Amino acid sequence: QAAADPMSSSDAPEDGPKETSSVSQNFSDADAFKILLEMKMKKRQKKPTLPSTVTELDTEDGSKVYVVGTAHFSDSSKKDVVKTIQEVQPDVVVVELCQYRVSMLKMDEKTLLKEAKEINLEKLQQAIKQNGVMSGLMQMLLLKVSAHITEQLGMAPGGEFREAFKEASKVPFCKFHLGDRPIPVTFKRAIAALSFWQKVKLAWGLCFLSDPISKDDVEKCKQKDLLEQMMAEMIGEFPDLHRTIVSERDIYLTYMLKQAAKQIELPQASETEPRKYIPAVVVGVVGMGHVPGIEKNWNSDLNIQEIMSVPPPSASSKIFKFVIKATVFGLMGYGCYRIGQRTVQFILSMPAAQSYLQKLTEIRPQH
């Protein structure tokens, strides 16, 4: 700050500007980094006061990971995230989002609330284009569940992730990582895990979801994420679906948190100076339903290649896809037929058309 804002020439002694210039030239990026890092370390609490929703995990090299378990529609979860980041001053913040949902970080609450409530044909077409027919329909049905919760509570989803994004930007040298598996992979693997009738049953349950939800229900769900709890109640008899939507993502989130918790390299004052590393501090923001799985997988050797692959569509998927397409085209064809039939009837009922037809009938007998 002194180098950036030196004394004015009228108040400074004659050799002042030369000294300031010398200080500025000698003030390297490495020095600036060290000063800011020292300030950050002083602000970082040695024994942070953390909310009860935070789980502390350690790595072999001494890094610390603070996992904040949240309810996706909860004001208190937002406060928990803010307090945790302020207390521990992390080097990395990891959130349960992927690149397909990152837009919610930059949208304001009012716009998000409107977007979350509206499920239209354009969104359906976009989901199908990105993920295919089956996965696109599944995504829209899950969005319908989210929209139902949004409408009941008047609260947009993902508030804890937006708070994490804001707070991370206030911490020096804090990186922000997306830690969730891409949605298309999750949905395609989920669809592949279901039989034809299981898909029908799941779609039916999601289509007719209408149970009221209170804010008290949301806070109770801090022991388990609300959206995933509602899903679990409807698909409890489908263990394969639970595996792809929850358990596999537990593994992916754990892997991303461990990657973020690698030691940090300090800047070198010179090329001859040996490299120095310090343990990292990471804050993870995930749905409460994922916390037990992350704890379970923390000390395991994880390989995410298997859970990132998309299996080829099964015979039941092909049949269901054909049925959906046939139904859509059938309804479109019937709609065109009905519109055409009514159009013809309307035209024939017009006086001009009746007069023209009468003239035609009068002309025919003469021939």
Short mmCIF file of the C-alpha atoms (twelve columns), coordinates in Angstrom:
data_MODEL
# 
_entry.id   MODEL 
# 
loop_
_atom_site.group_PDB 
_atom_site.id 
_atom_site.type_symbol 
_atom_site.label_atom_id 
_atom_site.label_alt_id 
_atom_site.label_comp_id 
_atom_site.label_asym_id 
_atom_site.label_seq_id 
_atom_site.Cartn_x 
_atom_site.Cartn_y 
_atom_site.Cartn_z 
_atom_site.pdbx_PDB_model_num 
ATOM 1   C CA . GLN A 1   0.000   0.000   0.000   1 
ATOM 2   C CA . ALA A 2   2.924   2.341   0.757   1 
ATOM 3   C CA . ALA A 3   4.459   1.620   -2.637  1 
ATOM 4   C CA . ALA A 4   1.157   2.229   -4.393  1 
ATOM 5   C CA . ASP A 5   0.377   5.471   -2.566  1 
ATOM 6   C CA . PRO A 6   3.658   7.375   -1.874  1 
ATOM 7   C CA . MET A 7   3.774   10.825  -0.233  1 
ATOM 8   C CA . SER A 8   3.181   13.807  -2.481  1 
ATOM 9   C CA . SER A 9   6.313   15.661  -3.749  1 
ATOM 10  C CA . SER A 10  5.437   18.868  -1.837  1 
ATOM 11  C CA . ASP A 11  5.489   17.073  1.547   1 
ATOM 12  C CA . ALA A 12  8.354   14.686  0.843   1 
ATOM 13  C CA . PRO A 13  12.061  15.408  1.201   1 
ATOM 14  C CA . GLU A 14  14.184  15.733  -1.917  1 
ATOM 15  C CA . ASP A 15  15.356  12.138  -1.913  1 
ATOM 16  C CA . GLY A 16  11.856  10.823  -1.207  1 
ATOM 17  C CA . PRO A 17  10.830  10.003  -4.784  1 
ATOM 18  C CA . LYS A 18  14.120  8.183   -5.386  1 
ATOM 19  C CA . GLU A 19  13.576  6.051   -2.281  1 
ATOM 20  C CA . THR A 20  9.998   5.288   -3.284  1 
ATOM 21  C CA . SER A 21  11.129  4.320   -6.767  1 
ATOM 22  C CA . SER A 22  13.737  2.035   -5.289  1 
ATOM 23  C CA . VAL A 23  11.171  0.406   -2.992  1 
ATOM 24  C CA . SER A 24  8.761   -0.143  -5.922  1 
ATOM 25  C CA . GLN A 25  11.493  -1.753  -8.023  1 
ATOM 26  C CA . ASN A 26  12.548  -4.069  -5.204  1 
ATOM 27  C CA . PHE A 27  8.932   -4.980  -4.307  1 
ATOM 28  C CA . SER A 28  8.485   -8.197  -6.331  1 
ATOM 29  C CA . ASP A 29  5.376   -10.297 -6.940  1 
ATOM 30  C CA . ALA A 30  6.809   -12.897 -4.575  1 
ATOM 31  C CA . ASP A 31  7.049   -10.271 -1.818  1 
ATOM 32  C CA . ALA A 32  3.479   -9.150  -2.414  1 
ATOM 33  C CA . PHE A 33  2.321   -12.773 -2.336  1 
ATOM 34  C CA . LYS A 34  4.107   -13.389 0.959   1 
ATOM 35  C CA . ILE A 35  2.635   -10.267 2.581   1 
ATOM 36  C CA . LEU A 36  -0.921  -11.119 1.513   1 
ATOM 37  C CA . LEU A 37  -0.431  -14.742 2.556   1 
ATOM 38  C CA . GLU A 38  0.781   -13.642 5.996   1 
ATOM 39  C CA . MET A 39  -2.278  -11.407 6.360   1 
ATOM 40  C CA . LYS A 40  -4.506  -14.322 5.368   1 
ATOM 41  C CA . MET A 41  -2.805  -16.660 7.858   1 
ATOM 42  C CA . LYS A 42  -3.246  -14.141 10.679  1 
ATOM 43  C CA . LYS A 43  -6.946  -13.860 9.862   1 
ATOM 44  C CA . ARG A 44  -7.332  -17.647 9.699   1 
ATOM 45  C CA . GLN A 45  -8.555  -18.915 13.068  1 
ATOM 46  C CA . LYS A 46  -6.334  -21.567 14.693  1 
ATOM 47  C CA . LYS A 47  -9.362  -23.042 16.424  1 
ATOM 48  C CA . PRO A 48  -12.275 -21.959 14.218  1 
ATOM 49  C CA . THR A 49  -15.758 -21.812 15.657  1 
ATOM 50  C CA . LEU A 50  -17.704 -23.873 13.147  1 
ATOM 51  C CA . PRO A 51  -21.414 -24.698 12.717  1 
ATOM 52  C CA . SER A 52  -22.627 -28.166 13.720  1 
ATOM 53  C CA . THR A 53  -23.201 -28.975 10.027  1 
ATOM 54  C CA . VAL A 54  -19.439 -28.936 9.304   1 
ATOM 55  C CA . THR A 55  -17.418 -32.167 9.118   1 
ATOM 56  C CA . GLU A 56  -13.621 -31.865 9.405   1 
ATOM 57  C CA . LEU A 57  -11.415 -34.222 7.382   1 
ATOM 58  C CA . ASP A 58  -7.605  -34.491 7.164   1 
ATOM 59  C CA . THR A 59  -5.232  -35.642 4.430   1 
ATOM 60  C CA . GLU A 60  -1.940  -37.547 4.831   1 
ATOM 61  C CA . ASP A 61  0.116   -34.421 4.101   1 
ATOM 62  C CA . GLY A 62  -1.638  -32.303 6.745   1 
ATOM 63  C CA . SER A 63  -4.217  -30.480 4.630   1 
ATOM 64  C CA . LYS A 64  -7.640  -29.858 6.147   1 
ATOM 65  C CA . VAL A 65  -11.028 -30.132 4.473   1 
ATOM 66  C CA . TYR A 66  -14.147 -28.646 6.044   1 
ATOM 67  C CA . VAL A 67  -17.279 -30.147 4.484   1 
ATOM 68  C CA . VAL A 68  -20.385 -28.025 5.039   1 
ATOM 69  C CA . GLY A 69  -23.505 -30.196 4.786   1 
ATOM 70  C CA . THR A 70  -26.396 -28.094 3.510   1 
ATOM 71  C CA . ALA A 71  -30.085 -28.227 2.684   1 
ATOM 72  C CA . HIS A 72  -30.428 -26.776 -0.810  1 
ATOM 73  C CA . PHE A 73  -33.459 -24.649 0.203   1 
ATOM 74  C CA . SER A 74  -32.315 -23.259 3.541   1 
ATOM 75  C CA . ASP A 75  -31.421 -19.783 4.818   1 
ATOM 76  C CA . SER A 76  -29.452 -21.191 7.751   1 
ATOM 77  C CA . SER A 77  -27.320 -23.249 5.348   1 
ATOM 78  C CA . LYS A 78  -26.266 -20.019 3.635   1 
ATOM 79  C CA . LYS A 79  -25.178 -18.620 7.012   1 
ATOM 80  C CA . ASP A 80  -23.252 -21.815 7.792   1 
ATOM 81  C CA . VAL A 81  -21.316 -21.510 4.529   1 
ATOM 82  C CA . VAL A 82  -20.462 -17.842 5.087   1 
ATOM 83  C CA . LYS A 83  -19.313 -18.417 8.686   1 
ATOM 84  C CA . THR A 84  -17.142 -21.405 7.757   1 
ATOM 85  C CA . ILE A 85  -15.340 -19.565 4.922   1 
ATOM 86  C CA . GLN A 86  -14.773 -16.505 7.092   1 
ATOM 87  C CA . GLU A 87  -13.384 -18.590 9.974   1 
ATOM 88  C CA . VAL A 88  -10.990 -20.864 8.064   1 
ATOM 89  C CA . GLN A 89  -9.954  -18.509 5.183   1 
ATOM 90  C CA . PRO A 90  -9.621  -21.405 2.699   1 
ATOM 91  C CA . ASP A 91  -7.269  -21.826 -0.226  1 
ATOM 92  C CA . VAL A 92  -9.948  -23.629 -2.254  1 
ATOM 93  C CA . VAL A 93  -13.760 -23.722 -2.123  1 
ATOM 94  C CA . VAL A 94  -15.411 -26.726 -3.801  1 
ATOM 95  C CA . VAL A 95  -19.170 -26.761 -4.468  1 
ATOM 96  C CA . GLU A 96  -21.608 -29.466 -5.528  1 
ATOM 97  C CA . LEU A 97  -22.118 -28.023 -9.010  1 
ATOM 98  C CA . CYS A 98  -20.969 -28.970 -12.507 1 
ATOM 99  C CA . GLN A 99  -20.421 -26.837 -15.608 1 
ATOM 100 C CA . TYR A 100 -24.016 -27.433 -16.716 1 
ATOM 101 C CA . ARG A 101 -25.379 -25.678 -13.600 1 
ATOM 102 C CA . VAL A 102 -22.755 -22.984 -13.109 1 
ATOM 103 C CA . SER A 103 -25.081 -20.260 -14.445 1 
ATOM 104 C CA . MET A 104 -26.949 -20.191 -11.120 1 
ATOM 105 C CA . LEU A 105 -23.886 -18.576 -9.486  1 
ATOM 106 C CA . LYS A 106 -24.231 -15.357 -11.482 1 
ATOM 107 C CA . MET A 107 -28.022 -15.019 -11.690 1 
ATOM 108 C CA . ASP A 108 -29.838 -12.880 -9.131  1 
ATOM 109 C CA . GLU A 109 -32.348 -14.434 -6.734  1 
ATOM 110 C CA . LYS A 110 -35.406 -12.967 -8.471  1 
ATOM 111 C CA . THR A 111 -34.409 -14.252 -11.915 1 
ATOM 112 C CA . LEU A 112 -33.487 -17.662 -10.509 1 
ATOM 113 C CA . LEU A 113 -36.796 -17.928 -8.683  1 
ATOM 114 C CA . LYS A 114 -38.658 -17.208 -11.914 1 
ATOM 115 C CA . GLU A 115 -36.495 -19.632 -13.913 1 
ATOM 116 C CA . ALA A 116 -36.889 -22.403 -11.333 1 
ATOM 117 C CA . LYS A 117 -40.695 -22.144 -11.361 1 
ATOM 118 C CA . GLU A 118 -41.031 -22.175 -15.136 1 
ATOM 119 C CA . ILE A 119 -40.759 -25.447 -17.024 1 
ATOM 120 C CA . ASN A 120 -41.576 -24.901 -20.692 1 
ATOM 121 C CA . LEU A 121 -41.147 -26.556 -24.092 1 
ATOM 122 C CA . GLU A 122 -37.921 -24.653 -24.753 1 
ATOM 123 C CA . LYS A 123 -36.302 -26.080 -21.614 1 
ATOM 124 C CA . LEU A 124 -37.481 -29.565 -22.577 1 
ATOM 125 C CA . GLN A 125 -35.977 -29.239 -26.059 1 
ATOM 126 C CA . GLN A 126 -32.683 -27.979 -24.606 1 
ATOM 127 C CA . ALA A 127 -32.528 -30.844 -22.092 1 
ATOM 128 C CA . ILE A 128 -33.207 -33.424 -24.835 1 
ATOM 129 C CA . LYS A 129 -30.637 -31.816 -27.127 1 
ATOM 130 C CA . GLN A 130 -27.957 -31.929 -24.418 1 
ATOM 131 C CA . ASN A 131 -28.720 -35.321 -22.882 1 
ATOM 132 C CA . GLY A 132 -30.823 -37.311 -25.346 1 
ATOM 133 C CA . VAL A 133 -34.535 -38.136 -25.173 1 
ATOM 134 C CA . MET A 134 -34.569 -40.366 -22.081 1 
ATOM 135 C CA . SER A 135 -32.059 -38.421 -19.994 1 
ATOM 136 C CA . GLY A 136 -33.628 -35.124 -21.074 1 
ATOM 137 C CA . LEU A 137 -37.072 -36.249 -19.918 1 
ATOM 138 C CA . MET A 138 -35.587 -37.465 -16.623 1 
ATOM 139 C CA . GLN A 139 -33.892 -34.096 -16.112 1 
ATOM 140 C CA . MET A 140 -37.157 -32.259 -16.770 1 
ATOM 141 C CA . LEU A 141 -39.006 -34.462 -14.296 1 
ATOM 142 C CA . LEU A 142 -36.388 -33.727 -11.633 1 
ATOM 143 C CA . LEU A 143 -36.616 -30.033 -12.469 1 
ATOM 144 C CA . LYS A 144 -40.339 -30.369 -11.875 1 
ATOM 145 C CA . VAL A 145 -39.601 -31.652 -8.352  1 
ATOM 146 C CA . SER A 146 -37.265 -28.690 -7.773  1 
ATOM 147 C CA . ALA A 147 -39.876 -26.292 -9.201  1 
ATOM 148 C CA . HIS A 148 -42.484 -27.781 -6.863  1 
ATOM 149 C CA . ILE A 149 -40.252 -27.107 -3.834  1 
ATOM 150 C CA . THR A 150 -39.448 -23.617 -5.151  1 
ATOM 151 C CA . GLU A 151 -43.134 -22.777 -5.550  1 
ATOM 152 C CA . GLN A 152 -43.998 -24.107 -2.091  1 
ATOM 153 C CA . LEU A 153 -41.222 -22.185 -0.319  1 
ATOM 154 C CA . GLY A 154 -40.808 -19.120 -2.539  1 
ATOM 155 C CA . MET A 155 -37.054 -19.705 -2.377  1 
ATOM 156 C CA . ALA A 156 -34.674 -20.267 -5.310  1 
ATOM 157 C CA . PRO A 157 -32.348 -23.310 -5.121  1 
ATOM 158 C CA . GLY A 158 -28.569 -23.069 -4.781  1 
ATOM 159 C CA . GLY A 159 -28.413 -20.124 -2.398  1 
ATOM 160 C CA . GLU A 160 -25.578 -21.741 -0.428  1 
ATOM 161 C CA . PHE A 161 -23.489 -22.071 -3.600  1 
ATOM 162 C CA . ARG A 162 -23.967 -18.409 -4.491  1 
ATOM 163 C CA . GLU A 163 -22.921 -17.406 -0.971  1 
ATOM 164 C CA . ALA A 164 -19.855 -19.643 -1.254  1 
ATOM 165 C CA . PHE A 165 -18.947 -17.982 -4.564  1 
ATOM 166 C CA . LYS A 166 -19.257 -14.489 -3.051  1 
ATOM 167 C CA . GLU A 167 -17.274 -15.304 0.091   1 
ATOM 168 C CA . ALA A 168 -14.511 -17.117 -1.819  1 
ATOM 169 C CA . SER A 169 -13.923 -13.968 -3.876  1 
ATOM 170 C CA . LYS A 170 -13.192 -12.046 -0.651  1 
ATOM 171 C CA . VAL A 171 -10.429 -14.419 0.489   1 
ATOM 172 C CA . PRO A 172 -6.924  -13.766 -0.950  1 
ATOM 173 C CA . PHE A 173 -5.649  -16.491 -3.321  1 
ATOM 174 C CA . CYS A 174 -8.785  -18.570 -2.880  1 
ATOM 175 C CA . LYS A 175 -9.700  -20.757 -5.845  1 
ATOM 176 C CA . PHE A 176 -13.270 -21.815 -6.673  1 
ATOM 177 C CA . HIS A 177 -13.806 -25.350 -8.019  1 
ATOM 178 C CA . LEU A 178 -16.860 -27.153 -9.420  1 
ATOM 179 C CA . GLY A 179 -16.913 -30.545 -7.710  1 
ATOM 180 C CA . ASP A 180 -19.941 -32.433 -9.043  1 
ATOM 181 C CA . ARG A 181 -20.107 -34.982 -11.852 1 
ATOM 182 C CA . PRO A 182 -21.582 -33.577 -15.099 1 
ATOM 183 C CA . ILE A 183 -25.381 -33.917 -15.195 1 
ATOM 184 C CA . PRO A 184 -25.528 -35.701 -18.600 1 
ATOM 185 C CA . VAL A 185 -23.300 -38.505 -17.277 1 
ATOM 186 C CA . THR A 186 -25.395 -38.906 -14.120 1 
ATOM 187 C CA . PHE A 187 -28.720 -39.017 -15.958 1 
ATOM 188 C CA . LYS A 188 -27.517 -41.363 -18.700 1 
ATOM 189 C CA . ARG A 189 -26.114 -43.781 -16.132 1 
ATOM 190 C CA . ALA A 190 -29.333 -43.493 -14.086 1 
ATOM 191 C CA . ILE A 191 -31.518 -44.255 -17.116 1 
ATOM 192 C CA . ALA A 192 -29.351 -47.234 -18.060 1 
ATOM 193 C CA . ALA A 193 -29.804 -48.660 -14.550 1 
ATOM 194 C CA . LEU A 194 -33.626 -48.804 -14.810 1 
ATOM 195 C CA . SER A 195 -35.881 -51.340 -16.478 1 
ATOM 196 C CA . PHE A 196 -38.704 -50.214 -18.784 1 
ATOM 197 C CA . TRP A 197 -41.396 -50.451 -16.083 1 
ATOM 198 C CA . GLN A 198 -39.192 -48.794 -13.492 1 
ATOM 199 C CA . LYS A 199 -38.815 -45.808 -15.835 1 
ATOM 200 C CA . VAL A 200 -42.579 -45.630 -16.300 1 
ATOM 201 C CA . LYS A 201 -43.209 -45.872 -12.557 1 
ATOM 202 C CA . LEU A 202 -40.606 -43.219 -11.734 1 
ATOM 203 C CA . ALA A 203 -41.941 -40.833 -14.392 1 
ATOM 204 C CA . TRP A 204 -45.491 -41.332 -13.079 1 
ATOM 205 C CA . GLY A 205 -44.448 -40.547 -9.491  1 
ATOM 206 C CA . LEU A 206 -42.578 -37.402 -10.510 1 
ATOM 207 C CA . CYS A 207 -45.378 -36.164 -12.786 1 
ATOM 208 C CA . PHE A 208 -47.980 -36.266 -10.030 1 
ATOM 209 C CA . LEU A 209 -45.887 -34.845 -7.196  1 
ATOM 210 C CA . SER A 210 -47.958 -32.330 -5.216  1 
ATOM 211 C CA . ASP A 211 -47.325 -32.818 -1.481  1 
ATOM 212 C CA . PRO A 212 -47.057 -29.506 0.418   1 
ATOM 213 C CA . ILE A 213 -43.683 -28.607 1.967   1 
ATOM 214 C CA . SER A 214 -43.017 -26.209 4.838   1 
ATOM 215 C CA . LYS A 215 -39.848 -24.357 5.825   1 
ATOM 216 C CA . ASP A 216 -39.753 -26.471 8.988   1 
ATOM 217 C CA . ASP A 217 -39.598 -29.569 6.786   1 
ATOM 218 C CA . VAL A 218 -36.578 -28.095 5.033   1 
ATOM 219 C CA . GLU A 219 -34.690 -27.443 8.259   1 
ATOM 220 C CA . LYS A 220 -35.471 -30.983 9.436   1 
ATOM 221 C CA . CYS A 221 -33.898 -32.198 6.214   1 
ATOM 222 C CA . LYS A 222 -30.509 -30.849 7.287   1 
ATOM 223 C CA . GLN A 223 -29.860 -34.454 8.220   1 
ATOM 224 C CA . LYS A 224 -30.606 -35.377 4.619   1 
ATOM 225 C CA . ASP A 225 -30.930 -33.222 1.531   1 
ATOM 226 C CA . LEU A 226 -34.595 -32.394 0.787   1 
ATOM 227 C CA . LEU A 227 -34.524 -33.058 -2.956  1 
ATOM 228 C CA . GLU A 228 -32.696 -36.335 -2.551  1 
ATOM 229 C CA . GLN A 229 -34.960 -37.367 0.339   1 
ATOM 230 C CA . MET A 230 -38.059 -36.824 -1.798  1 
ATOM 231 C CA . MET A 231 -36.411 -38.809 -4.580  1 
ATOM 232 C CA . ALA A 232 -35.435 -41.584 -2.165  1 
ATOM 233 C CA . GLU A 233 -39.025 -41.904 -0.915  1 
ATOM 234 C CA . MET A 234 -40.286 -42.367 -4.476  1 
ATOM 235 C CA . ILE A 235 -37.487 -44.631 -5.715  1 
ATOM 236 C CA . GLY A 236 -36.636 -46.547 -2.559  1 
ATOM 237 C CA . GLU A 237 -37.251 -49.846 -4.357  1 
ATOM 238 C CA . PHE A 238 -34.715 -48.917 -7.069  1 
ATOM 239 C CA . PRO A 239 -31.263 -49.408 -5.448  1 
ATOM 240 C CA . ASP A 240 -29.487 -49.064 -8.806  1 
ATOM 241 C CA . LEU A 241 -30.950 -45.600 -9.293  1 
ATOM 242 C CA . HIS A 242 -29.871 -44.543 -5.796  1 
ATOM 243 C CA . ARG A 243 -26.399 -45.836 -6.594  1 
ATOM 244 C CA . THR A 244 -26.035 -43.701 -9.725  1 
ATOM 245 C CA . ILE A 245 -27.632 -40.504 -8.377  1 
ATOM 246 C CA . VAL A 246 -26.180 -40.522 -4.846  1 
ATOM 247 C CA . SER A 247 -23.468 -43.124 -4.166  1 
ATOM 248 C CA . GLU A 248 -21.468 -42.574 -7.353  1 
ATOM 249 C CA . ARG A 249 -21.584 -38.823 -6.868  1 
ATOM 250 C CA . ASP A 250 -20.336 -39.333 -3.288  1 
ATOM 251 C CA . ILE A 251 -17.243 -40.943 -4.817  1 
ATOM 252 C CA . TYR A 252 -16.837 -38.166 -7.393  1 
ATOM 253 C CA . LEU A 253 -17.217 -35.396 -4.796  1 
ATOM 254 C CA . THR A 254 -14.722 -37.111 -2.485  1 
ATOM 255 C CA . TYR A 255 -12.213 -37.401 -5.327  1 
ATOM 256 C CA . MET A 256 -12.572 -33.701 -6.222  1 
ATOM 257 C CA . LEU A 257 -12.187 -32.622 -2.578  1 
ATOM 258 C CA . LYS A 258 -8.998  -34.699 -2.229  1 
ATOM 259 C CA . GLN A 259 -7.623  -33.203 -5.443  1 
ATOM 260 C CA . ALA A 260 -8.345  -29.692 -4.134  1 
ATOM 261 C CA . ALA A 261 -6.574  -30.524 -0.838  1 
ATOM 262 C CA . LYS A 262 -3.135  -31.044 -2.378  1 
ATOM 263 C CA . GLN A 263 -0.342  -28.990 -0.788  1 
ATOM 264 C CA . ILE A 264 0.232   -25.427 -2.009  1 
ATOM 265 C CA . GLU A 265 3.575   -24.383 -3.457  1 
ATOM 266 C CA . LEU A 266 4.937   -21.116 -2.108  1 
ATOM 267 C CA . PRO A 267 6.556   -18.614 -4.514  1 
ATOM 268 C CA . GLN A 268 10.346  -18.752 -4.816  1 
ATOM 269 C CA . ALA A 269 12.475  -15.660 -4.134  1 
ATOM 270 C CA . SER A 270 15.041  -17.040 -6.599  1 
ATOM 271 C CA . GLU A 271 15.506  -20.022 -8.904  1 
ATOM 272 C CA . THR A 272 18.121  -21.494 -6.589  1 
ATOM 273 C CA . GLU A 273 15.804  -21.463 -3.571  1 
ATOM 274 C CA . PRO A 274 14.297  -24.892 -2.852  1 
ATOM 275 C CA . ARG A 275 10.573  -25.276 -3.408  1 
ATOM 276 C CA . LYS A 276 8.423   -25.020 -0.300  1 
ATOM 277 C CA . TYR A 277 4.939   -26.425 0.218   1 
ATOM 278 C CA . ILE A 278 2.329   -25.855 2.895   1 
ATOM 279 C CA . PRO A 279 -0.823  -27.841 3.701   1 
ATOM 280 C CA . ALA A 280 -3.989  -26.567 2.031   1 
ATOM 281 C CA . VAL A 281 -7.273  -25.579 3.656   1 
ATOM 282 C CA . VAL A 282 -10.397 -26.503 1.682   1 
ATOM 283 C CA . VAL A 283 -14.091 -25.807 2.233   1 
ATOM 284 C CA . GLY A 284 -16.539 -28.160 0.512   1 
ATOM 285 C CA . VAL A 285 -20.194 -27.167 0.140   1 
ATOM 286 C CA . VAL A 286 -22.410 -30.202 -0.543  1 
ATOM 287 C CA . GLY A 287 -25.901 -31.474 0.186   1 
ATOM 288 C CA . MET A 288 -26.148 -33.072 3.620   1 
ATOM 289 C CA . GLY A 289 -27.083 -36.388 1.998   1 
ATOM 290 C CA . HIS A 290 -23.572 -36.663 0.518   1 
ATOM 291 C CA . VAL A 291 -21.626 -36.116 3.753   1 
ATOM 292 C CA . PRO A 292 -21.807 -39.737 5.072   1 
ATOM 293 C CA . GLY A 293 -20.658 -41.043 1.681   1 
ATOM 294 C CA . ILE A 294 -17.738 -38.595 1.568   1 
ATOM 295 C CA . GLU A 295 -16.648 -39.671 5.065   1 
ATOM 296 C CA . LYS A 296 -16.954 -43.333 4.066   1 
ATOM 297 C CA . ASN A 297 -14.830 -42.900 0.925   1 
ATOM 298 C CA . TRP A 298 -12.280 -40.445 2.354   1 
ATOM 299 C CA . ASN A 299 -9.513  -42.947 3.129   1 
ATOM 300 C CA . SER A 300 -10.086 -45.106 0.038   1 
ATOM 301 C CA . ASP A 301 -8.126  -45.114 -3.218  1 
ATOM 302 C CA . LEU A 302 -10.619 -43.700 -5.692  1 
ATOM 303 C CA . ASN A 303 -10.831 -44.233 -9.444  1 
ATOM 304 C CA . ILE A 304 -13.530 -42.182 -11.152 1 
ATOM 305 C CA . GLN A 305 -12.989 -43.518 -14.679 1 
ATOM 306 C CA . GLU A 306 -15.605 -46.235 -14.244 1 
ATOM 307 C CA . ILE A 307 -18.316 -43.890 -12.956 1 
ATOM 308 C CA . MET A 308 -17.652 -41.414 -15.780 1 
ATOM 309 C CA . SER A 309 -18.418 -43.907 -18.556 1 
ATOM 310 C CA . VAL A 310 -21.878 -43.993 -20.151 1 
ATOM 311 C CA . PRO A 311 -23.148 -47.542 -20.859 1 
ATOM 312 C CA . PRO A 312 -24.829 -48.255 -24.228 1 
ATOM 313 C CA . PRO A 313 -28.659 -48.052 -24.185 1 
ATOM 314 C CA . SER A 314 -30.428 -51.239 -23.154 1 
ATOM 315 C CA . ALA A 315 -33.228 -52.919 -25.109 1 
ATOM 316 C CA . SER A 316 -35.822 -51.486 -22.699 1 
ATOM 317 C CA . SER A 317 -34.390 -47.996 -23.224 1 
ATOM 318 C CA . LYS A 318 -34.713 -48.384 -26.994 1 
ATOM 319 C CA . ILE A 319 -38.311 -49.592 -26.613 1 
ATOM 320 C CA . PHE A 320 -39.195 -46.753 -24.252 1 
ATOM 321 C CA . LYS A 321 -37.552 -44.246 -26.586 1 
ATOM 322 C CA . PHE A 322 -39.544 -45.657 -29.525 1 
ATOM 323 C CA . VAL A 323 -42.788 -45.495 -27.528 1 
ATOM 324 C CA . ILE A 324 -42.123 -41.876 -26.537 1 
ATOM 325 C CA . LYS A 325 -41.332 -40.868 -30.120 1 
ATOM 326 C CA . ALA A 326 -44.347 -42.770 -31.484 1 
ATOM 327 C CA . THR A 327 -46.595 -41.105 -28.897 1 
ATOM 328 C CA . VAL A 328 -45.270 -37.620 -29.670 1 
ATOM 329 C CA . PHE A 329 -45.570 -38.050 -33.450 1 
ATOM 330 C CA . GLY A 330 -48.960 -39.712 -33.036 1 
ATOM 331 C CA . LEU A 331 -50.280 -36.798 -30.991 1 
ATOM 332 C CA . MET A 332 -48.827 -34.341 -33.492 1 
ATOM 333 C CA . GLY A 333 -50.430 -36.218 -36.378 1 
ATOM 334 C CA . TYR A 334 -53.785 -36.418 -34.621 1 
ATOM 335 C CA . GLY A 335 -53.544 -32.713 -33.777 1 
ATOM 336 C CA . CYS A 336 -52.882 -31.853 -37.431 1 
ATOM 337 C CA . TYR A 337 -55.791 -34.075 -38.496 1 
ATOM 338 C CA . ARG A 338 -58.191 -32.422 -36.049 1 
ATOM 339 C CA . ILE A 339 -57.022 -28.926 -37.008 1 
ATOM 340 C CA . GLY A 340 -57.388 -29.785 -40.709 1 
ATOM 341 C CA . GLN A 341 -60.842 -31.274 -40.178 1 
ATOM 342 C CA . ARG A 342 -62.066 -28.201 -38.307 1 
ATOM 343 C CA . THR A 343 -60.531 -25.894 -40.901 1 
ATOM 344 C CA . VAL A 344 -62.345 -27.695 -43.715 1 
ATOM 345 C CA . GLN A 345 -65.643 -27.600 -41.790 1 
ATOM 346 C CA . PHE A 346 -65.176 -23.891 -41.104 1 
ATOM 347 C CA . ILE A 347 -64.465 -23.126 -44.772 1 
ATOM 348 C CA . LEU A 348 -67.441 -25.171 -45.971 1 
ATOM 349 C CA . SER A 349 -69.729 -23.367 -43.528 1 
ATOM 350 C CA . MET A 350 -68.888 -19.984 -45.026 1 
ATOM 351 C CA . PRO A 351 -71.602 -18.485 -47.344 1 
ATOM 352 C CA . ALA A 352 -69.115 -17.884 -50.170 1 
ATOM 353 C CA . ALA A 353 -68.009 -21.511 -50.136 1 
ATOM 354 C CA . GLN A 354 -71.611 -22.798 -50.048 1 
ATOM 355 C CA . SER A 355 -72.517 -20.548 -52.973 1 
ATOM 356 C CA . TYR A 356 -69.526 -21.806 -54.966 1 
ATOM 357 C CA . LEU A 357 -70.430 -25.453 -54.251 1 
ATOM 358 C CA . GLN A 358 -74.046 -24.851 -55.285 1 
ATOM 359 C CA . LYS A 359 -72.875 -23.400 -58.626 1 
ATOM 360 C CA . LEU A 360 -70.686 -26.461 -59.180 1 
ATOM 361 C CA . THR A 361 -73.645 -28.805 -58.608 1 
ATOM 362 C CA . GLU A 362 -75.774 -26.775 -61.045 1 
ATOM 363 C CA . ILE A 363 -73.072 -26.882 -63.746 1 
ATOM 364 C CA . ARG A 364 -72.446 -30.680 -63.534 1 
ATOM 365 C CA . PRO A 365 -75.877 -31.881 -64.847 1 
ATOM 366 C CA . GLN A 366 -75.444 -29.785 -68.040 1 
ATOM 367 C CA . HIS A 367 -72.339 -31.834 -68.901 1 
# 
